[in-house]
Amino acid sequence: MSVSRGGFSSRMGFILAAAGSAVGLGNIWGFPTQTASNGGAAFVLVYLVLAFSLAYPAFMAELLIGRYGQANAVSSMQKMSRNLGQKRFAFLVGFGGIICASLILSFYGILAGWMMSFAIEPVTQLLGLTDTATWLTTQSMSRDLLFTSLFMMLTIAIIRRGVEQGIEKWSKRLMPMLIGLLILLIIYVFTLDGSKEGFKAYLNPDISRVFEPNLLISALGQAFFSLSLGTSVMIIYGSYISKKENLVTLGAQVTLIDVSIAFLAGLLIIPSMYVAQSQGVAIFADDGSLISGPNLVFDVLPSLFNGMGAIGLFVGFGFFILMSIAALTSSISMLEGPVSFAVERHNLERKNATTLIGLGILALSTLIIFNFTTLFGMVISISTVYGQPLIAMLCCIFVGWIWHRSAVLTEIKEGNDTVEHSIFWKIWPWYTKFVCPSAIAIVFWHSL
Ligand code: TRP
């Protein structure tokens, strides 16, 4: 079995690492653009409700599995299984999550590479290297290969150092930087013409849209992606938490941070778009909806930064560094899933396992870069539209139907003596057993 396992050295270390995994491109890019294309504050409202009513309980299921099992996703779930059929099911769910995390990392690394090349571009501008600057912001295979590899190297370097010296230490450094940068940028954008209109568009709900099926599906998908559910990541992070900690509160704190940062990112992106509009940049697509997706981040916002003159170089640099940091604290969590599995189940040495698996995933990214039009969208759908909700649902089923109820309750009680008087205690066990899996299944079915 495992060599001595690492673990988070402090509560804060866990909160920042788990929030680091949760807060990523999904929050700063995905959430604001989904909000823009789904009726503004109506989406924010639905997202908040779903994040706490469905994503949080499923998140708790994964954390509890990990802390109980004190091992990678597969071993943890197999510890709860009582017969061969259940053990096979555990393998399917745990290993499925690990594959899902690897697939996500293979496309996430490409996106993160773009963020890094856009972050370096203002520096080359300052140095007068105009040709390099153009290369950095123009789509090409050479650029994508270089920056995806660079980003992967960073991810590998952190994971090679292990839980405490790698994940925890770097999350503690990067997360405060991320929050500081985000707040500075919001304050700056607030002083610019046009931003007030953006705030209004962001905060004014079109209540009639709240029950639209498409809006519900997008909001739930976004909440699951954002909490990194269904990918074994939260199981493995849960396994690194001490039994003395109160998991129920820790989970709620991480969810709250994740949701708050998504909300803050909306306060930055949507008003920025309206500022760009007041400078003559087109922010609405032909069908009248706000521009979202890659055009928003790589056209609209850079045009805005260009229009700001010299200060725009610094703002652009700050923005893309923010994006790169958010991506890095997420990508390390994705790599930890497969690495912990290889180390604990196959007795590989951690450093070797990390390099091997990291390079394997980089090879997959390279394949995607060479076949971009066919593979990029496909890998995203397989992993995030199908894989994540399905595996998250199976985790809830595992906790609700296979894990012995008294063992679940004992695990909840660890580090939390008074939990028996809380609503969590009364509601969560049956909620995870019945409500979560059915709700996820219904939404999943609709999305097909
Ligand atoms: N939650 C991250 C985001 O919002 C993405 C992410 C990090 C993730 N780790 C993950 C997604 C594991 C799925 C699985 O960008």
Short mmCIF file of C-alpha atoms and ligand atoms in Angstrom, two decimals:
data_model
loop_
_atom_site.label_atom_id
_atom_site.label_comp_id
_atom_site.label_asym_id
_atom_site.label_seq_id
_atom_site.Cartn_x
_atom_site.Cartn_y
_atom_site.Cartn_z
CA MET A 1 0.00 0.00 0.00
CA SER A 2 0.96 3.60 0.24
CA VAL A 3 4.21 5.00 1.40
CA SER A 4 3.70 7.66 4.06
CA ARG A 5 0.94 9.90 2.73
CA GLY A 6 1.15 13.65 2.76
CA GLY A 7 -1.60 15.87 4.10
CA PHE A 8 -2.56 19.49 4.56
CA SER A 9 -0.75 20.96 7.55
CA SER A 10 -3.47 23.42 8.47
CA ARG A 11 -7.12 24.23 8.02
CA MET A 12 -6.21 27.34 6.03
CA GLY A 13 -3.97 25.23 3.82
CA PHE A 14 -6.90 23.00 2.92
CA ILE A 15 -9.33 25.89 2.38
CA LEU A 16 -6.96 27.69 0.04
CA ALA A 17 -6.03 24.53 -1.85
CA ALA A 18 -9.63 23.41 -2.31
CA ALA A 19 -10.73 26.94 -3.16
CA GLY A 20 -7.75 27.08 -5.53
CA SER A 21 -9.02 24.00 -7.30
CA ALA A 22 -12.55 25.36 -7.41
CA VAL A 23 -11.66 28.88 -8.49
CA GLY A 24 -10.38 28.73 -12.03
CA LEU A 25 -11.13 29.76 -15.57
CA GLY A 26 -14.63 28.48 -14.86
CA ASN A 27 -15.20 31.30 -12.38
CA ILE A 28 -13.43 34.16 -14.07
CA TRP A 29 -14.33 33.36 -17.64
CA GLY A 30 -17.14 30.79 -17.66
CA PHE A 31 -19.38 32.27 -14.99
CA PRO A 32 -19.46 35.88 -16.27
CA THR A 33 -20.05 34.80 -19.86
CA GLN A 34 -22.79 32.36 -18.89
CA THR A 35 -24.34 35.15 -16.87
CA ALA A 36 -24.13 37.48 -19.85
CA SER A 37 -25.81 35.03 -22.19
CA ASN A 38 -28.47 33.83 -19.72
CA GLY A 39 -30.37 36.87 -18.56
CA GLY A 40 -27.86 38.51 -16.21
CA ALA A 41 -28.77 38.40 -12.55
CA ALA A 42 -31.45 35.74 -13.15
CA PHE A 43 -28.59 33.35 -13.84
CA VAL A 44 -26.67 34.54 -10.79
CA LEU A 45 -29.70 33.86 -8.64
CA VAL A 46 -30.29 30.35 -9.98
CA TYR A 47 -26.58 29.61 -9.76
CA LEU A 48 -26.48 30.58 -6.08
CA VAL A 49 -29.47 28.38 -5.26
CA LEU A 50 -28.12 25.36 -7.17
CA ALA A 51 -24.58 25.76 -5.88
CA PHE A 52 -25.76 25.46 -2.28
CA SER A 53 -28.68 23.06 -2.75
CA LEU A 54 -27.10 20.54 -5.16
CA ALA A 55 -23.40 21.15 -5.70
CA TYR A 56 -22.55 21.61 -2.01
CA PRO A 57 -24.18 18.31 -0.89
CA ALA A 58 -22.44 16.45 -3.72
CA PHE A 59 -19.18 18.19 -2.81
CA MET A 60 -19.61 17.01 0.80
CA ALA A 61 -20.17 13.45 -0.44
CA GLU A 62 -16.81 13.49 -2.21
CA LEU A 63 -14.94 15.10 0.69
CA LEU A 64 -16.38 12.56 3.14
CA ILE A 65 -15.49 9.60 0.92
CA GLY A 66 -11.90 10.83 0.78
CA ARG A 67 -11.49 11.58 4.44
CA TYR A 68 -12.98 8.25 5.43
CA GLY A 69 -10.83 6.31 2.97
CA GLN A 70 -7.59 8.27 3.56
CA ALA A 71 -6.51 7.26 0.07
CA ASN A 72 -6.93 7.94 -3.65
CA ALA A 73 -10.43 7.83 -5.12
CA VAL A 74 -10.45 4.15 -6.08
CA SER A 75 -9.00 2.80 -2.83
CA SER A 76 -11.22 5.07 -0.73
CA MET A 77 -14.39 3.83 -2.37
CA GLN A 78 -13.27 0.24 -2.29
CA LYS A 79 -12.85 0.52 1.47
CA MET A 80 -16.59 1.10 1.72
CA SER A 81 -17.52 -1.77 -0.55
CA ARG A 82 -18.59 -5.07 0.95
CA ASN A 83 -18.58 -7.42 -2.03
CA LEU A 84 -16.96 -7.88 -5.39
CA GLY A 85 -19.74 -6.18 -7.35
CA GLN A 86 -19.48 -3.09 -5.15
CA LYS A 87 -15.70 -3.10 -5.44
CA ARG A 88 -15.98 -3.13 -9.23
CA PHE A 89 -18.49 -0.31 -9.11
CA ALA A 90 -16.10 1.61 -6.84
CA PHE A 91 -13.30 1.11 -9.34
CA LEU A 92 -15.50 2.32 -12.19
CA VAL A 93 -16.52 5.50 -10.39
CA GLY A 94 -13.10 6.27 -8.91
CA PHE A 95 -11.12 5.52 -12.02
CA GLY A 96 -13.73 7.25 -14.20
CA GLY A 97 -13.14 10.39 -12.14
CA ILE A 98 -9.38 10.10 -12.60
CA ILE A 99 -9.76 9.78 -16.38
CA CYS A 100 -12.17 12.71 -16.37
CA ALA A 101 -9.66 14.89 -14.48
CA SER A 102 -6.92 13.95 -16.96
CA LEU A 103 -9.12 14.80 -19.94
CA ILE A 104 -10.05 18.13 -18.39
CA LEU A 105 -6.39 18.92 -17.80
CA SER A 106 -5.56 18.15 -21.43
CA PHE A 107 -7.77 20.97 -22.74
CA TYR A 108 -7.43 23.22 -19.69
CA GLY A 109 -3.66 23.31 -20.27
CA ILE A 110 -4.23 24.72 -23.76
CA LEU A 111 -6.56 27.44 -22.46
CA ALA A 112 -4.12 28.27 -19.69
CA GLY A 113 -1.31 28.47 -22.26
CA TRP A 114 -3.29 31.16 -24.09
CA MET A 115 -3.65 33.08 -20.85
CA MET A 116 0.10 32.94 -20.29
CA SER A 117 0.98 34.08 -23.80
CA PHE A 118 -1.47 37.00 -23.49
CA ALA A 119 0.12 37.88 -20.13
CA ILE A 120 3.58 38.09 -21.66
CA GLU A 121 2.44 40.12 -24.66
CA PRO A 122 2.32 43.52 -22.84
CA VAL A 123 5.88 42.91 -21.64
CA THR A 124 7.09 42.40 -25.21
CA GLN A 125 5.21 45.56 -26.22
CA LEU A 126 7.04 47.52 -23.55
CA LEU A 127 10.34 46.15 -24.84
CA GLY A 128 9.42 47.17 -28.38
CA LEU A 129 9.30 43.58 -29.67
CA THR A 130 6.27 44.07 -31.89
CA ASP A 131 6.72 40.93 -33.98
CA THR A 132 6.88 38.76 -30.89
CA ALA A 133 3.83 40.53 -29.50
CA THR A 134 1.86 39.74 -32.66
CA TRP A 135 2.98 36.11 -32.56
CA LEU A 136 1.92 35.83 -28.92
CA THR A 137 -1.62 36.97 -29.62
CA THR A 138 -2.16 35.18 -32.94
CA GLN A 139 -3.37 31.61 -32.96
CA SER A 140 -0.65 29.22 -34.16
CA MET A 141 0.42 25.68 -33.43
CA SER A 142 3.92 26.72 -32.40
CA ARG A 143 2.60 29.19 -29.86
CA ASP A 144 0.06 26.75 -28.45
CA LEU A 145 2.62 23.96 -28.17
CA LEU A 146 5.14 26.17 -26.43
CA PHE A 147 2.77 27.68 -23.89
CA THR A 148 0.80 24.54 -23.15
CA SER A 149 4.13 22.82 -22.44
CA LEU A 150 5.29 25.67 -20.24
CA PHE A 151 2.08 25.60 -18.26
CA MET A 152 2.26 21.83 -17.88
CA MET A 153 5.85 22.12 -16.62
CA LEU A 154 4.71 24.52 -13.91
CA THR A 155 1.91 22.16 -12.91
CA ILE A 156 4.29 19.21 -12.83
CA ALA A 157 6.89 21.15 -10.81
CA ILE A 158 4.35 21.92 -8.08
CA ILE A 159 2.83 18.43 -7.89
CA ARG A 160 6.28 16.80 -7.74
CA ARG A 161 6.80 18.54 -4.41
CA GLY A 162 3.86 16.82 -2.80
CA VAL A 163 0.86 17.98 -0.81
CA GLU A 164 2.37 20.23 1.82
CA GLN A 165 5.38 21.67 0.01
CA GLY A 166 3.67 21.77 -3.38
CA ILE A 167 -0.12 22.10 -3.40
CA GLU A 168 -0.53 23.78 -0.01
CA LYS A 169 2.43 26.13 -0.19
CA TRP A 170 1.61 27.34 -3.70
CA SER A 171 -2.10 27.71 -3.03
CA LYS A 172 -1.23 29.86 -0.01
CA ARG A 173 0.95 32.08 -2.20
CA LEU A 174 -1.22 32.25 -5.28
CA MET A 175 -4.75 32.55 -3.88
CA PRO A 176 -4.20 35.83 -1.97
CA MET A 177 -2.53 37.24 -5.09
CA LEU A 178 -5.52 36.22 -7.15
CA ILE A 179 -8.02 37.83 -4.80
CA GLY A 180 -5.93 41.01 -4.51
CA LEU A 181 -5.55 41.36 -8.28
CA LEU A 182 -9.24 40.76 -8.84
CA ILE A 183 -10.25 43.47 -6.38
CA LEU A 184 -7.74 45.98 -7.77
CA LEU A 185 -8.99 45.42 -11.30
CA ILE A 186 -12.63 45.83 -10.24
CA ILE A 187 -11.85 49.11 -8.49
CA TYR A 188 -10.01 50.36 -11.54
CA VAL A 189 -12.77 49.42 -14.00
CA PHE A 190 -15.32 51.07 -11.71
CA THR A 191 -13.65 54.44 -12.35
CA LEU A 192 -14.07 54.17 -16.13
CA ASP A 193 -16.88 55.52 -18.30
CA GLY A 194 -19.56 53.02 -19.15
CA SER A 195 -18.97 50.72 -16.18
CA LYS A 196 -22.18 51.78 -14.37
CA GLU A 197 -24.28 50.52 -17.24
CA GLY A 198 -22.44 47.21 -16.98
CA PHE A 199 -23.16 46.93 -13.27
CA LYS A 200 -26.83 47.48 -14.00
CA ALA A 201 -26.88 44.84 -16.70
CA TYR A 202 -25.15 42.42 -14.33
CA LEU A 203 -27.25 43.01 -11.24
CA ASN A 204 -30.69 43.48 -12.75
CA PRO A 205 -32.48 40.11 -12.89
CA ASP A 206 -34.87 39.18 -15.67
CA ILE A 207 -36.95 37.06 -13.29
CA SER A 208 -39.09 35.61 -16.09
CA ARG A 209 -36.09 33.53 -17.18
CA VAL A 210 -35.44 31.85 -13.82
CA PHE A 211 -37.29 28.64 -14.72
CA GLU A 212 -36.02 28.26 -18.28
CA PRO A 213 -34.70 24.71 -18.63
CA ASN A 214 -31.61 25.87 -20.54
CA LEU A 215 -30.75 28.34 -17.84
CA LEU A 216 -31.11 25.65 -15.15
CA ILE A 217 -28.93 23.22 -17.09
CA SER A 218 -26.22 25.81 -17.69
CA ALA A 219 -26.27 26.91 -14.06
CA LEU A 220 -25.98 23.35 -12.74
CA GLY A 221 -23.20 22.44 -15.19
CA GLN A 222 -21.36 25.58 -14.21
CA ALA A 223 -21.74 24.82 -10.50
CA PHE A 224 -20.40 21.26 -10.95
CA PHE A 225 -17.49 22.37 -13.08
CA SER A 226 -16.67 25.10 -10.65
CA LEU A 227 -16.56 22.84 -7.59
CA SER A 228 -14.44 20.37 -9.59
CA LEU A 229 -17.01 17.63 -8.90
CA GLY A 230 -17.07 14.20 -10.47
CA THR A 231 -13.35 14.07 -11.10
CA SER A 232 -11.91 12.43 -7.97
CA VAL A 233 -10.19 15.70 -7.12
CA MET A 234 -12.27 16.53 -4.07
CA ILE A 235 -12.04 12.93 -2.88
CA ILE A 236 -8.28 13.14 -2.89
CA TYR A 237 -8.25 16.60 -1.28
CA GLY A 238 -10.67 15.27 1.36
CA SER A 239 -8.24 12.43 2.08
CA TYR A 240 -5.56 14.97 3.01
CA ILE A 241 -7.67 16.63 5.75
CA SER A 242 -7.16 15.74 9.37
CA LYS A 243 -9.92 13.85 11.20
CA LYS A 244 -9.94 16.66 13.74
CA GLU A 245 -11.39 19.15 11.30
CA ASN A 246 -15.06 19.96 10.96
CA LEU A 247 -15.68 18.97 7.37
CA VAL A 248 -19.23 20.31 7.16
CA THR A 249 -18.09 23.87 7.86
CA LEU A 250 -14.91 23.57 5.78
CA GLY A 251 -16.93 22.43 2.76
CA ALA A 252 -19.37 25.30 3.19
CA GLN A 253 -16.52 27.80 3.44
CA VAL A 254 -14.93 26.55 0.22
CA THR A 255 -18.29 26.69 -1.58
CA LEU A 256 -18.80 30.22 -0.33
CA ILE A 257 -15.38 31.36 -1.53
CA ASP A 258 -15.93 29.74 -4.90
CA VAL A 259 -19.32 31.37 -5.39
CA SER A 260 -18.09 34.76 -4.14
CA ILE A 261 -15.15 34.81 -6.51
CA ALA A 262 -17.37 33.90 -9.45
CA PHE A 263 -19.64 36.76 -8.43
CA LEU A 264 -16.69 39.17 -8.14
CA ALA A 265 -15.40 38.07 -11.54
CA GLY A 266 -18.79 39.05 -12.97
CA LEU A 267 -18.34 42.48 -11.40
CA LEU A 268 -15.09 42.78 -13.35
CA ILE A 269 -15.97 41.26 -16.72
CA ILE A 270 -19.47 42.57 -17.47
CA PRO A 271 -18.73 46.23 -16.60
CA SER A 272 -15.43 45.93 -18.55
CA MET A 273 -17.44 44.95 -21.60
CA TYR A 274 -19.61 48.05 -21.31
CA VAL A 275 -16.51 50.21 -20.87
CA ALA A 276 -15.17 48.66 -24.08
CA GLN A 277 -18.47 49.48 -25.75
CA SER A 278 -18.22 53.12 -24.74
CA GLN A 279 -14.82 53.10 -26.45
CA GLY A 280 -16.35 51.85 -29.67
CA VAL A 281 -15.68 48.10 -29.34
CA ALA A 282 -18.59 45.89 -30.44
CA ILE A 283 -19.78 43.82 -27.47
CA PHE A 284 -22.97 42.33 -28.88
CA ALA A 285 -22.99 39.46 -31.37
CA ASP A 286 -25.24 39.57 -34.45
CA ASP A 287 -28.14 37.93 -32.63
CA GLY A 288 -28.14 40.68 -29.98
CA SER A 289 -26.54 38.60 -27.20
CA LEU A 290 -23.42 39.71 -25.37
CA ILE A 291 -20.24 38.32 -26.90
CA SER A 292 -18.99 35.40 -24.84
CA GLY A 293 -16.54 32.53 -25.26
CA PRO A 294 -13.03 33.07 -26.62
CA ASN A 295 -13.93 36.31 -28.44
CA LEU A 296 -14.71 37.98 -25.16
CA VAL A 297 -11.41 37.19 -23.50
CA PHE A 298 -9.15 37.39 -26.53
CA ASP A 299 -10.80 40.19 -28.58
CA VAL A 300 -13.09 42.40 -26.55
CA LEU A 301 -10.94 42.70 -23.43
CA PRO A 302 -7.61 43.18 -25.29
CA SER A 303 -9.27 45.91 -27.40
CA LEU A 304 -10.32 47.55 -24.17
CA PHE A 305 -6.77 47.35 -22.77
CA ASN A 306 -5.34 48.75 -26.04
CA GLY A 307 -7.72 51.67 -25.88
CA MET A 308 -6.37 52.61 -22.43
CA GLY A 309 -2.96 53.60 -23.73
CA ALA A 310 0.15 52.89 -21.64
CA ILE A 311 -1.78 51.94 -18.51
CA GLY A 312 -3.63 49.35 -20.58
CA LEU A 313 -0.39 47.35 -20.80
CA PHE A 314 -0.34 47.01 -17.01
CA VAL A 315 -4.04 46.29 -16.73
CA GLY A 316 -3.81 43.67 -19.48
CA PHE A 317 -0.80 42.11 -17.82
CA GLY A 318 -2.63 42.04 -14.46
CA PHE A 319 -5.73 40.50 -15.99
CA PHE A 320 -3.97 37.67 -17.80
CA ILE A 321 -1.72 36.94 -14.83
CA LEU A 322 -4.91 36.66 -12.79
CA MET A 323 -6.25 34.15 -15.32
CA SER A 324 -2.99 32.18 -15.34
CA ILE A 325 -2.88 31.96 -11.54
CA ALA A 326 -6.50 30.83 -11.38
CA ALA A 327 -5.73 28.15 -13.97
CA LEU A 328 -2.62 26.94 -12.16
CA THR A 329 -4.23 26.39 -8.76
CA SER A 330 -6.89 24.36 -10.60
CA SER A 331 -4.59 22.37 -12.85
CA ILE A 332 -2.50 21.14 -9.93
CA SER A 333 -5.62 19.59 -8.43
CA MET A 334 -6.41 17.82 -11.70
CA LEU A 335 -2.95 16.28 -11.86
CA GLU A 336 -3.06 15.20 -8.21
CA GLY A 337 -5.97 12.82 -8.95
CA PRO A 338 -4.10 10.46 -11.31
CA VAL A 339 -0.77 10.94 -9.50
CA SER A 340 -2.10 9.87 -6.10
CA PHE A 341 -3.65 6.83 -7.76
CA ALA A 342 -0.38 5.82 -9.43
CA VAL A 343 1.64 6.36 -6.25
CA GLU A 344 -0.69 4.49 -3.91
CA ARG A 345 -1.88 1.68 -6.12
CA HIS A 346 1.18 1.02 -8.23
CA ASN A 347 3.94 1.95 -5.84
CA LEU A 348 5.44 4.50 -8.19
CA GLU A 349 7.69 7.10 -6.67
CA ARG A 350 5.85 10.43 -6.50
CA LYS A 351 8.27 12.52 -8.57
CA ASN A 352 8.49 9.94 -11.34
CA ALA A 353 4.75 9.37 -11.36
CA THR A 354 4.11 13.10 -11.64
CA THR A 355 6.49 13.60 -14.55
CA LEU A 356 5.25 10.51 -16.36
CA ILE A 357 1.56 11.30 -16.04
CA GLY A 358 2.10 15.03 -16.66
CA LEU A 359 3.95 14.29 -19.89
CA GLY A 360 1.28 11.77 -20.89
CA ILE A 361 -1.41 14.42 -20.49
CA LEU A 362 0.77 16.90 -22.39
CA ALA A 363 0.96 14.38 -25.23
CA LEU A 364 -2.83 14.35 -25.25
CA SER A 365 -2.90 18.17 -25.35
CA THR A 366 -0.50 18.04 -28.29
CA LEU A 367 -2.83 15.67 -30.10
CA ILE A 368 -5.67 18.12 -29.49
CA ILE A 369 -3.57 21.04 -30.76
CA PHE A 370 -2.82 19.15 -33.98
CA ASN A 371 -6.48 18.23 -34.48
CA PHE A 372 -7.99 21.26 -32.89
CA THR A 373 -11.28 21.55 -34.79
CA THR A 374 -12.27 17.92 -34.23
CA LEU A 375 -10.88 17.20 -30.79
CA PHE A 376 -11.04 20.35 -28.67
CA GLY A 377 -14.83 20.63 -28.41
CA MET A 378 -15.21 16.87 -28.20
CA VAL A 379 -12.89 16.44 -25.21
CA ILE A 380 -14.65 19.32 -23.44
CA SER A 381 -18.08 17.73 -23.91
CA ILE A 382 -17.01 14.21 -22.99
CA SER A 383 -15.39 15.36 -19.77
CA THR A 384 -17.54 18.25 -18.58
CA VAL A 385 -20.99 17.73 -20.13
CA TYR A 386 -21.18 13.94 -19.72
CA GLY A 387 -18.38 12.78 -17.42
CA GLN A 388 -18.62 15.19 -14.51
CA PRO A 389 -22.39 15.09 -13.81
CA LEU A 390 -22.52 11.33 -14.32
CA ILE A 391 -19.65 10.56 -11.97
CA ALA A 392 -20.80 13.10 -9.39
CA MET A 393 -24.19 11.38 -9.44
CA LEU A 394 -22.59 7.96 -8.99
CA CYS A 395 -20.61 9.29 -6.01
CA CYS A 396 -23.88 10.37 -4.37
CA ILE A 397 -25.37 6.96 -5.11
CA PHE A 398 -22.29 5.37 -3.59
CA VAL A 399 -22.59 7.36 -0.40
CA GLY A 400 -26.37 7.00 -0.18
CA TRP A 401 -26.79 3.35 -1.10
CA ILE A 402 -23.53 1.47 -0.61
CA TRP A 403 -21.65 3.11 2.22
CA HIS A 404 -23.06 1.90 5.52
CA ARG A 405 -25.27 4.57 7.03
CA SER A 406 -23.77 4.33 10.51
CA ALA A 407 -20.26 4.65 9.06
CA VAL A 408 -21.32 7.76 7.14
CA LEU A 409 -22.70 9.29 10.31
CA THR A 410 -19.56 8.42 12.28
CA GLU A 411 -17.43 10.10 9.61
CA ILE A 412 -19.58 13.25 9.70
CA LYS A 413 -19.16 13.34 13.48
CA GLU A 414 -15.35 13.30 13.31
CA GLY A 415 -14.10 16.71 14.42
CA ASN A 416 -17.68 17.88 14.80
CA ASP A 417 -19.21 16.76 18.13
CA THR A 418 -22.28 18.95 18.03
CA VAL A 419 -23.29 18.07 14.48
CA GLU A 420 -26.17 15.90 15.70
CA HIS A 421 -28.17 19.04 16.45
CA SER A 422 -27.65 20.57 13.02
CA ILE A 423 -29.87 20.57 9.95
CA PHE A 424 -27.02 19.06 8.00
CA TRP A 425 -27.24 15.92 10.13
CA LYS A 426 -31.00 15.67 9.74
CA ILE A 427 -31.21 16.40 6.05
CA TRP A 428 -28.00 15.56 4.24
CA PRO A 429 -28.01 11.72 4.48
CA TRP A 430 -31.40 11.22 2.81
CA TYR A 431 -30.89 14.24 0.63
CA THR A 432 -27.75 12.69 -0.89
CA LYS A 433 -29.50 9.36 -1.17
CA PHE A 434 -32.62 10.53 -3.01
CA VAL A 435 -32.67 14.18 -4.01
CA CYS A 436 -29.16 14.72 -5.36
CA PRO A 437 -28.97 11.72 -7.69
CA SER A 438 -32.49 12.27 -9.06
CA ALA A 439 -32.02 16.00 -9.54
CA ILE A 440 -28.70 15.47 -11.33
CA ALA A 441 -30.25 12.72 -13.46
CA ILE A 442 -33.20 14.92 -14.47
CA VAL A 443 -31.01 17.85 -15.44
CA PHE A 444 -28.58 15.54 -17.23
CA TRP A 445 -31.40 13.91 -19.17
CA HIS A 446 -32.72 17.29 -20.26
CA SER A 447 -29.31 18.44 -21.37
CA LEU A 448 -29.12 15.49 -23.79
N1 TRP B 1 -13.07 24.37 -10.88
C1 TRP B 1 -12.17 24.82 -11.88
C2 TRP B 1 -12.70 26.04 -12.59
O1 TRP B 1 -13.69 26.56 -12.21
C3 TRP B 1 -11.87 23.77 -12.87
C4 TRP B 1 -11.36 22.57 -12.23
C5 TRP B 1 -10.38 22.44 -11.37
C6 TRP B 1 -11.80 21.33 -12.40
N2 TRP B 1 -10.17 21.15 -11.01
C7 TRP B 1 -11.02 20.46 -11.64
C8 TRP B 1 -12.79 20.90 -13.14
C9 TRP B 1 -11.24 19.15 -11.61
C10 TRP B 1 -13.00 19.59 -13.10
C11 TRP B 1 -12.25 18.75 -12.36
O2 TRP B 1 -12.12 26.47 -13.54
#
